[in-house]
CSV table of C-alpha atoms in Angstrom, one decimal:
chain,number,residue,atom,x,y,z
A,1404,MET,CA,0.0,-0.1,0.1
A,1405,SER,CA,1.3,3.5,-0.8
A,1406,VAL,CA,-0.1,7.0,-0.6
A,1407,LEU,CA,0.7,10.1,-2.3
A,1408,VAL,CA,0.3,13.2,0.0
A,1409,ALA,CA,0.2,16.3,-2.2
A,1410,PRO,CA,-1.2,19.2,-0.3
A,1411,ASP,CA,-1.1,23.0,-1.1
A,1412,LYS,CA,-0.6,25.3,2.0
A,1413,PHE,CA,-2.8,26.2,4.5
A,1414,LYS,CA,-2.9,30.0,4.4
A,1415,GLY,CA,-1.9,31.8,7.4
A,1416,SER,CA,-1.1,28.5,9.3
A,1417,LEU,CA,1.3,26.3,7.7
A,1418,THR,CA,3.4,25.9,4.8
A,1419,ALA,CA,2.5,23.4,1.8
A,1420,ALA,CA,5.7,21.1,3.0
A,1421,GLU,CA,4.4,21.2,6.9
A,1422,VAL,CA,1.0,20.0,5.9
A,1423,ALA,CA,2.6,17.2,3.7
A,1424,SER,CA,5.0,16.2,6.5
A,1425,ALA,CA,1.8,16.4,9.2
A,1426,VAL,CA,-0.4,14.3,7.0
A,1427,ALA,CA,2.2,11.6,6.6
A,1428,ALA,CA,3.1,11.5,10.3
A,1429,GLY,CA,-0.6,10.9,11.4
A,1430,LEU,CA,-0.7,7.8,8.9
A,1431,ALA,CA,2.7,6.6,10.2
A,1432,ASP,CA,1.1,6.4,13.5
A,1433,VAL,CA,-1.7,3.9,12.6
A,1434,HIS,CA,0.2,2.3,9.8
A,1435,PRO,CA,3.8,2.5,10.7
A,1436,ALA,CA,4.3,0.2,7.4
A,1437,LEU,CA,2.2,1.7,5.2
A,1438,ALA,CA,4.5,3.6,2.0
A,1439,VAL,CA,4.2,7.2,1.9
A,1440,ARG,CA,5.7,9.9,-0.1
A,1441,THR,CA,5.0,13.6,0.1
A,1442,LEU,CA,5.2,16.1,-2.9
A,1443,PRO,CA,3.8,19.6,-1.8
A,1444,VAL,CA,2.2,21.3,-4.5
A,1445,ALA,CA,1.0,25.0,-5.3
A,1446,ASP,CA,-0.9,26.5,-8.0
A,1447,GLY,CA,1.1,30.0,-9.0
A,1448,GLY,CA,0.3,31.6,-5.9
A,1449,ASP,CA,2.0,32.1,-2.4
A,1450,GLY,CA,4.3,29.0,-1.8
A,1451,THR,CA,5.1,28.4,-5.4
A,1452,VAL,CA,8.9,28.7,-5.4
A,1453,ASP,CA,8.9,26.8,-2.2
A,1454,ALA,CA,6.8,24.0,-3.7
A,1455,ALA,CA,9.3,23.8,-6.1
A,1456,VAL,CA,12.3,23.4,-3.9
A,1457,ALA,CA,10.8,21.0,-2.0
A,1458,ALA,CA,10.8,19.0,-5.3
A,1459,GLY,CA,14.1,19.1,-5.9
A,1460,PHE,CA,15.1,22.6,-7.1
A,1461,ARG,CA,17.2,24.9,-6.0
A,1462,ARG,CA,16.7,28.2,-4.2
A,1463,VAL,CA,18.5,31.2,-4.9
A,1464,ARG,CA,17.9,34.3,-3.2
A,1465,VAL,CA,17.8,37.6,-4.8
A,1466,PRO,CA,17.6,41.1,-3.7
A,1467,ALA,CA,14.6,43.0,-5.1
A,1468,ARG,CA,11.9,45.8,-4.6
A,1469,GLY,CA,8.8,45.3,-2.9
A,1470,PRO,CA,5.5,46.7,-3.6
A,1471,THR,CA,6.3,50.1,-2.4
A,1472,GLY,CA,9.7,50.1,-3.7
A,1473,ALA,CA,11.6,49.2,-0.4
A,1474,PRO,CA,14.2,46.6,-1.1
A,1475,VAL,CA,13.3,43.1,0.0
A,1476,THR,CA,14.8,39.9,-0.4
A,1477,ALA,CA,13.0,37.0,-2.4
A,1478,SER,CA,14.0,34.0,-4.2
A,1479,TYR,CA,13.0,32.0,-7.5
A,1480,ALA,CA,13.5,28.1,-7.9
A,1481,VAL,CA,15.8,26.8,-10.3
A,1482,ARG,CA,16.8,23.2,-12.0
A,1483,GLY,CA,19.3,23.5,-15.2
A,1484,ASP,CA,17.6,25.8,-16.9
A,1485,THR,CA,14.2,26.3,-15.9
A,1486,ALA,CA,13.4,28.9,-12.8
A,1487,VAL,CA,9.7,29.1,-11.0
A,1488,VAL,CA,9.8,32.7,-10.1
A,1489,GLU,CA,6.7,33.6,-7.9
A,1490,LEU,CA,5.2,37.2,-8.3
A,1491,ALA,CA,4.5,37.0,-4.7
A,1492,GLU,CA,7.9,36.5,-3.5
A,1493,ALA,CA,8.7,40.5,-4.2
A,1494,SER,CA,5.6,41.9,-5.2
A,1495,GLY,CA,2.9,40.2,-2.8
A,1496,LEU,CA,0.1,41.7,-0.4
A,1497,HIS,CA,2.8,40.0,2.6
A,1498,ARG,CA,5.8,42.2,1.1
A,1499,LEU,CA,3.8,45.6,2.1
A,1500,PRO,CA,5.5,47.1,5.1
A,1501,GLY,CA,2.3,48.7,6.6
A,1502,ALA,CA,-0.8,50.3,4.9
A,1503,LEU,CA,-2.1,48.9,1.8
A,1504,ALA,CA,-1.2,50.7,-1.6
A,1505,PRO,CA,-3.8,50.2,-4.3
A,1506,LEU,CA,-2.8,53.1,-6.4
A,1507,THR,CA,1.1,53.2,-6.2
A,1508,ALA,CA,2.1,49.6,-5.6
A,1509,THR,CA,4.7,48.4,-8.3
A,1510,SER,CA,5.7,44.8,-10.1
A,1511,ALA,CA,9.2,46.0,-10.2
A,1512,GLY,CA,10.5,43.6,-7.7
A,1513,THR,CA,9.0,40.6,-10.1
A,1514,GLY,CA,10.6,41.9,-12.8
A,1515,ASP,CA,14.2,42.2,-10.8
A,1516,VAL,CA,13.6,38.3,-9.8
A,1517,LEU,CA,12.9,37.4,-13.5
A,1518,ALA,CA,15.9,39.9,-14.7
A,1519,ALA,CA,18.1,37.9,-12.3
A,1520,ALA,CA,16.8,34.6,-13.5
A,1521,VAL,CA,17.9,35.6,-17.1
A,1522,LEU,CA,21.0,36.6,-16.1
A,1523,ALA,CA,21.8,33.5,-14.4
A,1524,GLY,CA,21.3,31.6,-17.9
A,1525,CYS,CA,17.5,30.5,-17.1
A,1526,ARG,CA,15.9,30.3,-20.3
A,1527,ARG,CA,12.4,28.2,-19.5
A,1528,ILE,CA,10.8,30.6,-16.8
A,1529,VAL,CA,8.0,29.4,-15.0
A,1530,LEU,CA,5.9,32.7,-13.6
A,1531,GLY,CA,3.2,32.1,-10.9
A,1532,VAL,CA,1.3,34.9,-10.8
A,1533,GLY,CA,-1.0,35.2,-7.8
A,1534,GLY,CA,-0.9,37.0,-4.5
A,1535,SER,CA,-0.2,40.6,-5.8
A,1536,ALA,CA,-0.4,43.6,-4.1
A,1537,CYS,CA,-0.4,45.7,-7.1
A,1538,THR,CA,-2.6,46.5,-10.0
A,1539,ASP,CA,0.0,48.6,-12.6
A,1540,GLY,CA,-0.6,46.3,-15.6
A,1541,GLY,CA,2.9,44.4,-15.1
A,1542,ALA,CA,4.3,48.1,-15.8
A,1543,GLY,CA,6.8,48.2,-12.9
A,1544,MET,CA,8.0,44.2,-14.0
A,1545,LEU,CA,8.6,45.9,-17.4
A,1546,ALA,CA,10.5,49.1,-16.4
A,1547,ALA,CA,12.8,46.6,-14.2
A,1548,LEU,CA,13.4,44.5,-17.5
A,1549,GLY,CA,14.4,47.9,-19.1
A,1550,ALA,CA,11.6,49.8,-20.7
A,1551,ARG,CA,10.3,53.1,-20.3
A,1552,LEU,CA,7.2,54.2,-19.9
A,1553,LEU,CA,7.0,57.9,-20.9
A,1554,ASP,CA,4.4,60.5,-20.5
A,1555,ALA,CA,3.5,63.4,-23.2
A,1556,ALA,CA,6.4,65.9,-21.9
A,1557,GLY,CA,8.7,62.7,-22.3
A,1558,ARG,CA,9.3,61.7,-18.7
A,1559,ASP,CA,9.2,58.7,-17.1
A,1560,LEU,CA,6.0,57.7,-15.2
A,1561,PRO,CA,6.2,56.8,-11.4
A,1562,PRO,CA,5.2,53.8,-10.0
A,1563,GLY,CA,2.0,52.5,-9.3
A,1564,GLY,CA,-1.2,51.8,-12.1
A,1565,ALA,CA,-2.9,55.2,-11.4
A,1566,ALA,CA,-0.3,56.8,-13.2
A,1567,LEU,CA,-0.8,54.9,-16.7
A,1568,SER,CA,-3.1,57.2,-16.9
A,1569,ARG,CA,-1.1,59.9,-18.3
A,1570,LEU,CA,1.1,57.3,-20.2
A,1571,ALA,CA,1.6,58.6,-23.5
A,1572,SER,CA,4.6,55.9,-25.3
A,1573,LEU,CA,6.2,52.9,-24.4
A,1574,ASN,CA,9.7,52.6,-24.8
A,1575,LEU,CA,11.0,48.6,-25.2
A,1576,SER,CA,14.6,49.0,-26.9
A,1577,GLU,CA,16.0,48.0,-23.8
A,1578,VAL,CA,13.9,44.7,-23.1
A,1579,ASP,CA,15.9,41.8,-24.3
A,1580,LEU,CA,14.5,38.3,-23.4
A,1581,SER,CA,15.3,36.6,-26.4
A,1582,GLY,CA,15.5,33.0,-26.4
A,1583,VAL,CA,13.8,33.1,-23.0
A,1584,ASP,CA,10.5,31.1,-22.6
A,1585,ILE,CA,8.0,32.5,-20.2
A,1586,GLU,CA,5.0,30.1,-19.0
A,1587,LEU,CA,2.3,31.8,-16.8
A,1588,ALA,CA,1.0,29.7,-14.3
A,1589,SER,CA,-2.7,30.5,-13.1
A,1590,ASP,CA,-6.1,29.7,-12.5
A,1591,VAL,CA,-7.4,33.4,-13.5
A,1592,ASP,CA,-9.3,34.0,-16.8
A,1593,ASN,CA,-10.0,37.8,-16.4
A,1594,PRO,CA,-9.3,40.5,-18.9
A,1595,LEU,CA,-7.1,43.3,-17.9
A,1596,HIS,CA,-9.8,45.6,-17.8
A,1597,GLY,CA,-13.9,46.4,-17.7
A,1598,PRO,CA,-16.1,44.7,-15.4
A,1599,ARG,CA,-14.1,41.6,-15.0
A,1600,GLY,CA,-11.2,43.3,-14.9
A,1601,ALA,CA,-8.1,43.3,-12.9
A,1602,ALA,CA,-8.8,46.6,-10.8
A,1603,SER,CA,-12.9,46.1,-10.5
A,1604,VAL,CA,-12.3,42.2,-9.5
A,1605,TYR,CA,-9.5,42.4,-7.4
A,1606,GLY,CA,-8.6,46.4,-6.7
A,1607,PRO,CA,-10.7,46.2,-3.4
A,1608,GLN,CA,-8.8,43.1,-2.0
A,1609,LYS,CA,-6.1,45.1,-2.4
A,1610,GLY,CA,-7.4,48.4,-1.0
A,1611,ALA,CA,-8.9,50.0,-3.8
A,1612,THR,CA,-12.3,52.3,-3.2
A,1613,PRO,CA,-14.7,52.3,-5.2
A,1614,ASP,CA,-13.2,55.7,-6.8
A,1615,ASP,CA,-9.5,54.2,-7.0
A,1616,VAL,CA,-11.2,50.9,-9.0
A,1617,ALA,CA,-12.7,53.5,-11.2
A,1618,THR,CA,-9.3,55.3,-11.5
A,1619,LEU,CA,-7.0,52.2,-11.9
A,1620,ASP,CA,-10.1,50.7,-14.7
A,1621,ALA,CA,-9.2,53.7,-16.5
A,1622,ALA,CA,-5.4,54.2,-16.4
A,1623,LEU,CA,-5.4,50.3,-17.0
A,1624,ARG,CA,-7.4,51.1,-20.7
A,1625,ASN,CA,-4.6,53.3,-21.1
A,1626,TRP,CA,-2.1,51.2,-20.9
A,1627,ALA,CA,-3.6,49.0,-22.8
A,1628,SER,CA,-4.1,50.9,-25.9
A,1629,VAL,CA,-0.1,51.8,-25.8
A,1630,ALA,CA,1.1,48.4,-25.0
A,1631,GLY,CA,-1.1,46.0,-26.9
A,1632,PRO,CA,-4.8,46.4,-27.0
A,1633,GLU,CA,-5.4,43.3,-28.8
A,1634,PHE,CA,-4.3,41.3,-25.8
A,1635,ALA,CA,-6.4,43.1,-23.0
A,1636,GLU,CA,-9.4,41.2,-23.1
A,1637,ARG,CA,-7.3,37.5,-23.3
A,1638,PRO,CA,-8.4,35.2,-20.6
A,1639,GLY,CA,-5.7,35.9,-18.0
A,1640,ALA,CA,-4.4,39.3,-18.8
A,1641,GLY,CA,-6.3,40.4,-15.4
A,1642,ALA,CA,-4.2,38.1,-13.2
A,1643,ALA,CA,-2.1,39.9,-10.8
A,1644,GLY,CA,-3.0,43.3,-11.3
A,1645,GLY,CA,-2.4,43.1,-15.4
A,1646,VAL,CA,0.8,41.5,-14.8
A,1647,GLY,CA,-0.7,38.0,-17.4
A,1648,PHE,CA,-1.3,41.2,-20.0
A,1649,ALA,CA,2.4,42.8,-19.9
A,1650,ALA,CA,3.8,39.1,-19.8
A,1651,MET,CA,1.4,38.1,-22.5
A,1652,ALA,CA,2.0,41.4,-24.6
A,1653,VAL,CA,5.3,42.2,-24.6
A,1654,LEU,CA,7.1,39.2,-23.4
A,1655,GLY,CA,5.4,36.7,-25.3
A,1656,ALA,CA,4.5,34.4,-22.7
A,1657,ARG,CA,1.8,31.9,-23.1
A,1658,MET,CA,-0.8,30.9,-20.3
A,1659,ARG,CA,-1.6,27.9,-18.9
A,1660,PRO,CA,-3.5,26.6,-15.9
A,1661,GLY,CA,-1.5,27.2,-12.8
A,1662,ILE,CA,-2.1,24.0,-11.1
A,1663,GLU,CA,-1.7,22.1,-14.1
A,1664,LEU,CA,1.6,23.7,-14.9
A,1665,LEU,CA,3.3,23.1,-11.9
A,1666,LEU,CA,2.2,19.4,-11.5
A,1667,ASP,CA,3.5,18.9,-14.7
A,1668,LEU,CA,7.0,20.7,-13.2
A,1669,LEU,CA,6.7,18.9,-10.2
A,1670,GLY,CA,6.5,15.4,-11.6
A,1671,PHE,CA,3.6,14.8,-10.0
A,1672,ASP,CA,2.5,12.1,-13.0
A,1673,ALA,CA,5.8,9.9,-11.6
A,1674,ALA,CA,5.3,10.6,-8.2
A,1675,LEU,CA,1.7,8.7,-8.8
A,1676,THR,CA,3.1,5.7,-9.7
A,1677,GLY,CA,2.1,3.0,-7.2
A,1678,ALA,CA,-0.1,4.7,-5.4
A,1679,SER,CA,-3.3,3.4,-4.0
A,1680,LEU,CA,-4.7,7.2,-2.5
A,1681,VAL,CA,-4.0,10.4,-3.2
A,1682,ILE,CA,-4.4,13.1,-0.1
A,1683,THR,CA,-4.4,16.7,-1.2
A,1684,GLY,CA,-6.0,19.8,0.3
A,1685,GLU,CA,-5.8,23.2,1.1
A,1686,GLY,CA,-6.8,25.9,4.1
A,1687,SER,CA,-10.6,26.4,2.8
A,1688,LEU,CA,-12.5,23.9,0.5
A,1689,ASP,CA,-14.7,26.4,-1.2
A,1690,GLU,CA,-16.0,27.4,-4.5
A,1691,GLN,CA,-13.0,28.9,-5.4
A,1692,THR,CA,-11.3,25.6,-5.1
A,1693,LEU,CA,-13.7,24.2,-7.9
A,1694,SER,CA,-11.9,26.9,-10.3
A,1695,GLY,CA,-8.9,25.7,-10.7
A,1696,LYS,CA,-7.3,25.8,-7.1
A,1697,ALA,CA,-4.7,22.5,-6.7
A,1698,PRO,CA,-6.7,20.2,-5.0
A,1699,ALA,CA,-9.1,20.2,-8.2
A,1700,GLY,CA,-5.9,19.8,-10.3
A,1701,VAL,CA,-4.5,16.7,-8.0
A,1702,ALA,CA,-7.9,15.1,-8.0
A,1703,ARG,CA,-8.0,15.3,-11.6
A,1704,ALA,CA,-4.7,14.1,-12.1
A,1705,ALA,CA,-4.9,11.7,-9.7
A,1706,ALA,CA,-8.8,10.5,-11.4
A,1707,ALA,CA,-7.0,9.7,-14.7
A,1708,LYS,CA,-4.5,7.6,-13.2
A,1709,GLY,CA,-7.9,5.7,-11.9
A,1710,ILE,CA,-6.4,6.8,-7.9
A,1711,PRO,CA,-9.0,7.7,-5.1
A,1712,CYS,CA,-8.2,10.9,-3.9
A,1713,VAL,CA,-9.4,12.6,-0.6
A,1714,ALA,CA,-8.7,16.2,0.5
A,1715,VAL,CA,-7.5,17.5,4.3
A,1716,SER,CA,-8.5,21.0,4.9
A,1717,GLY,CA,-9.0,23.7,7.8
A,1718,ARG,CA,-12.8,23.9,6.8
A,1719,CYS,CA,-14.8,22.7,4.0
A,1720,GLN,CA,-17.4,24.9,2.6
A,1721,LEU,CA,-18.3,22.1,-0.2
A,1722,SER,CA,-21.3,19.7,-0.7
A,1723,SER,CA,-20.5,16.1,-1.2
A,1724,VAL,CA,-21.9,16.4,-4.6
A,1725,GLU,CA,-19.7,19.1,-5.1
A,1726,LEU,CA,-16.6,17.2,-3.8
A,1727,ALA,CA,-17.0,14.2,-6.3
A,1728,GLU,CA,-18.1,16.2,-9.0
A,1729,ALA,CA,-14.4,17.8,-8.2
A,1730,GLY,CA,-12.8,14.2,-8.0
A,1731,ILE,CA,-12.7,14.2,-4.6
A,1732,SER,CA,-13.8,11.4,-2.6
A,1733,ALA,CA,-14.3,12.5,0.7
A,1734,ALA,CA,-12.8,15.7,2.7
A,1735,TYR,CA,-11.7,15.9,6.1
A,1736,ALA,CA,-11.5,19.4,8.2
A,1737,LEU,CA,-10.0,20.6,11.2
A,1738,THR,CA,-13.1,21.9,12.0
A,1739,ASP,CA,-14.3,18.0,12.2
A,1740,LEU,CA,-12.2,18.2,15.5
A,1741,GLU,CA,-12.0,21.8,16.4
A,1742,PRO,CA,-14.9,24.3,15.8
A,1743,ASP,CA,-13.0,27.0,17.2
A,1744,PRO,CA,-11.5,28.5,13.8
A,1745,ALA,CA,-8.6,30.5,16.0
A,1746,ARG,CA,-7.8,27.3,17.4
A,1747,CYS,CA,-7.7,25.4,14.1
A,1748,MET,CA,-5.4,28.3,12.7
A,1749,ALA,CA,-3.2,28.2,15.7
A,1750,GLU,CA,-3.2,24.4,16.1
A,1751,ALA,CA,-3.1,23.2,12.3
A,1752,ALA,CA,-0.3,20.7,12.5
A,1753,PRO,CA,-1.5,18.9,15.3
A,1754,LEU,CA,-4.7,18.9,14.7
A,1755,LEU,CA,-3.9,18.1,11.0
A,1756,ARG,CA,-2.1,14.9,12.3
A,1757,ARG,CA,-5.4,13.4,14.2
A,1758,LEU,CA,-7.4,13.9,11.0
A,1759,ALA,CA,-5.1,12.0,9.0
A,1760,HIS,CA,-5.6,9.1,11.5
A,1761,ARG,CA,-9.2,9.2,10.2
A,1762,VAL,CA,-8.0,8.5,6.8
A,1763,ALA,CA,-5.5,6.0,7.6
A,1764,VAL,CA,-8.5,4.2,9.6
A,1765,ASP,CA,-11.3,4.9,6.6
A,1766,TYR,CA,-9.3,3.9,3.8
A,1767,PHE,CA,-6.7,1.1,5.3
A,1768,SER,CA,-9.4,-0.7,7.8
A,1769,LEU,CA,-6.7,-0.2,10.3
A,1770,SER,CA,-7.5,0.3,14.1
A,1771,ARG,CA,-6.1,3.2,16.2
């Protein structure tokens, strides 16, 4: 008997590797002879670099700019000439030093990390675009790669999405990523602007007021008119505050569902060999899970091999029918053991270990 434990993170509580370790320990408590393999996963958001490192990539730390321009140390993962770059490493909400900055936050740090990976010789870049603090259409990322964004007087624009309303021209003469293949890992299919665009849908999560949303949406429209209007409506152009748009319009990036791309990169199919059960999970199993989040992707890949899949989570808001449609046979939530959400967050690892006891009993007919 063999089990593959392939969870995403429990956001704000445990990394994907910590989730996998707790589950593996719980299974071993009940059945020490059970063969358990762990493969932490991610879908392009926070934790993508960590998942790649857990799968054998090497972590490389580099200096970069955070969303407000303050210096941070970010990292990417590398194996051979392939780099995994996680936007949230430099440009994520958790990198804000204090208050949110919806109008001025920049994706420049992501460009810093990309530039470092290219300079190191990487020729395939997987760019995970989740957890962004900015709505600058990827302008900061391009500026860090050598682009110049100029107003009508020929002056460089300041950072942030709001400034794009004054954009008159874009000079790309110093941007050179020739020979570099960029793939976007994202589960977002929003266009750049409009009612489903980056500002309207995700701006409020980054602190944007209704007036800010209107300002940013108009600025993104102007940005698209200069940088590539034909790309603005493409699915995923609105990912990470419009970084998806800039990557596709200027860098020639291709979009793929985040979990699908990451599973390929992490060698998930090979890890499935011989498994009789797959255990996946994330902090909250809810409607977003069904829209291409990691557990749904893991379950789909397991089902393609005829292997049953169950999920562990902090809480589960999906019905048994919804779980079954996602390919998940059963869900086990920390709230089944501890109804207090605060304690679930604080004591996630020991509770998850206990939860794994139930999985072992249910699926391997073992006694405690």
